[in-house]
Amino acid sequence: MTTQAIAEALQQLSSLAEQAQGASTRNANPAASGFAGELESSLQRIVQLQRTASTQANAFQAGSSEVSLSDVMADSQKASVAFQMGVQVRNRLLTAYKDVMAMQV
């Protein structure tokens, strides 16, 4: 991975974090704020990306002239990357939980 690709990935992550920050500040439920709220909004974003990719693919397969193959592939890759990120976050959380549970008090 090149330095430019890493910089672009970091920029996308920071923009997603800003979007999540805006979504959590608009949330009126105080119980959903904090880490749990951020996690939930991230999961909802992943689901939305997967729905968008599925909708685009179905429209392309149906022969819609409004959807191009490049749009379908881009949305599919966005959904795939978001899902993989979610899996990695889950794995890190499980590892952290196991580490905390293994600590002697």
CSV table of C-alpha atoms in Angstrom, one decimal:
chain,number,residue,atom,x,y,z
A,1,MET,CA,0.0,0.0,0.0
A,2,THR,CA,1.4,3.4,-1.0
A,3,THR,CA,1.6,6.4,1.3
A,4,GLN,CA,-1.0,8.2,-0.8
A,5,ALA,CA,-3.4,5.3,-0.5
A,6,ILE,CA,-2.9,5.2,3.3
A,7,ALA,CA,-3.4,9.0,3.4
A,8,GLU,CA,-6.7,8.7,1.4
A,9,ALA,CA,-7.9,5.8,3.7
A,10,LEU,CA,-7.2,8.0,6.8
A,11,GLN,CA,-9.0,10.9,5.2
A,12,GLN,CA,-12.0,8.7,4.6
A,13,LEU,CA,-12.0,7.3,8.1
A,14,SER,CA,-11.8,10.8,9.5
A,15,SER,CA,-14.7,11.9,7.4
A,16,LEU,CA,-16.8,8.9,8.5
A,17,ALA,CA,-15.9,9.7,12.1
A,18,GLU,CA,-17.1,13.3,11.6
A,19,GLN,CA,-20.3,12.0,10.1
A,20,ALA,CA,-20.8,9.6,13.1
A,21,GLN,CA,-20.1,12.5,15.4
A,22,GLY,CA,-22.8,14.6,13.8
A,23,ALA,CA,-25.2,11.7,13.9
A,24,SER,CA,-24.6,11.1,17.6
A,25,THR,CA,-25.0,14.8,18.5
A,26,ARG,CA,-28.3,14.8,16.7
A,27,ASN,CA,-29.5,11.8,18.6
A,28,ALA,CA,-31.9,12.8,21.4
A,29,ASN,CA,-31.6,9.5,23.3
A,30,PRO,CA,-28.9,10.1,26.0
A,31,ALA,CA,-28.6,6.3,26.6
A,32,ALA,CA,-27.5,5.8,23.0
A,33,SER,CA,-24.6,8.3,23.3
A,34,GLY,CA,-21.0,7.3,23.9
A,35,PHE,CA,-19.3,4.2,22.7
A,36,ALA,CA,-22.5,2.1,22.4
A,37,GLY,CA,-24.2,4.8,20.3
A,38,GLU,CA,-21.2,5.2,18.0
A,39,LEU,CA,-21.0,1.4,17.6
A,40,GLU,CA,-24.7,1.2,16.7
A,41,SER,CA,-24.5,4.1,14.2
A,42,SER,CA,-21.5,2.4,12.6
A,43,LEU,CA,-23.4,-0.8,12.3
A,44,GLN,CA,-26.4,1.0,10.8
A,45,ARG,CA,-24.0,2.7,8.3
A,46,ILE,CA,-22.6,-0.7,7.3
A,47,VAL,CA,-26.2,-2.1,6.8
A,48,GLN,CA,-27.1,1.0,4.7
A,49,LEU,CA,-24.1,0.5,2.5
A,50,GLN,CA,-24.9,-3.1,1.9
A,51,ARG,CA,-28.5,-2.2,1.1
A,52,THR,CA,-27.4,0.4,-1.4
A,53,ALA,CA,-25.0,-2.0,-3.1
A,54,SER,CA,-27.7,-4.6,-3.3
A,55,THR,CA,-30.2,-2.2,-4.7
A,56,GLN,CA,-27.7,-0.9,-7.3
A,57,ALA,CA,-26.8,-4.5,-8.3
A,58,ASN,CA,-30.5,-5.4,-8.7
A,59,ALA,CA,-31.2,-2.3,-10.8
A,60,PHE,CA,-28.2,-3.0,-13.0
A,61,GLN,CA,-29.3,-6.7,-13.5
A,62,ALA,CA,-32.8,-5.5,-14.4
A,63,GLY,CA,-31.3,-3.4,-17.2
A,64,SER,CA,-31.8,0.1,-15.7
A,65,SER,CA,-30.1,2.7,-17.8
A,66,GLU,CA,-29.6,4.9,-14.8
A,67,VAL,CA,-27.1,2.5,-13.1
A,68,SER,CA,-23.6,1.9,-14.6
A,69,LEU,CA,-21.4,-1.1,-13.9
A,70,SER,CA,-18.8,1.2,-12.3
A,71,ASP,CA,-21.4,2.5,-9.8
A,72,VAL,CA,-22.4,-1.1,-8.9
A,73,MET,CA,-18.7,-2.1,-8.4
A,74,ALA,CA,-17.9,1.0,-6.4
A,75,ASP,CA,-20.9,0.5,-4.1
A,76,SER,CA,-20.1,-3.1,-3.7
A,77,GLN,CA,-16.5,-2.4,-2.7
A,78,LYS,CA,-17.6,0.3,-0.2
A,79,ALA,CA,-20.0,-2.2,1.4
A,80,SER,CA,-17.3,-4.9,1.4
A,81,VAL,CA,-14.7,-2.7,3.0
A,82,ALA,CA,-17.2,-1.4,5.6
A,83,PHE,CA,-18.2,-5.0,6.5
A,84,GLN,CA,-14.5,-6.0,6.8
A,85,MET,CA,-13.9,-3.0,9.0
A,86,GLY,CA,-16.8,-4.0,11.2
A,87,VAL,CA,-15.5,-7.5,11.5
A,88,GLN,CA,-12.1,-6.2,12.5
A,89,VAL,CA,-13.6,-3.9,15.1
A,90,ARG,CA,-15.5,-6.8,16.6
A,91,ASN,CA,-12.4,-9.0,16.7
A,92,ARG,CA,-10.5,-6.2,18.5
A,93,LEU,CA,-13.3,-5.8,21.0
A,94,LEU,CA,-13.4,-9.5,21.7
A,95,THR,CA,-9.6,-9.6,22.2
A,96,ALA,CA,-9.8,-6.6,24.6
A,97,TYR,CA,-12.6,-8.2,26.5
A,98,LYS,CA,-10.7,-11.5,26.8
A,99,ASP,CA,-7.6,-9.5,28.0
A,100,VAL,CA,-9.6,-7.7,30.7
A,101,MET,CA,-11.2,-10.9,31.8
A,102,ALA,CA,-7.9,-12.6,32.1
A,103,MET,CA,-6.5,-9.9,34.4
A,104,GLN,CA,-6.0,-10.9,38.0
A,105,VAL,CA,-7.4,-8.5,40.5
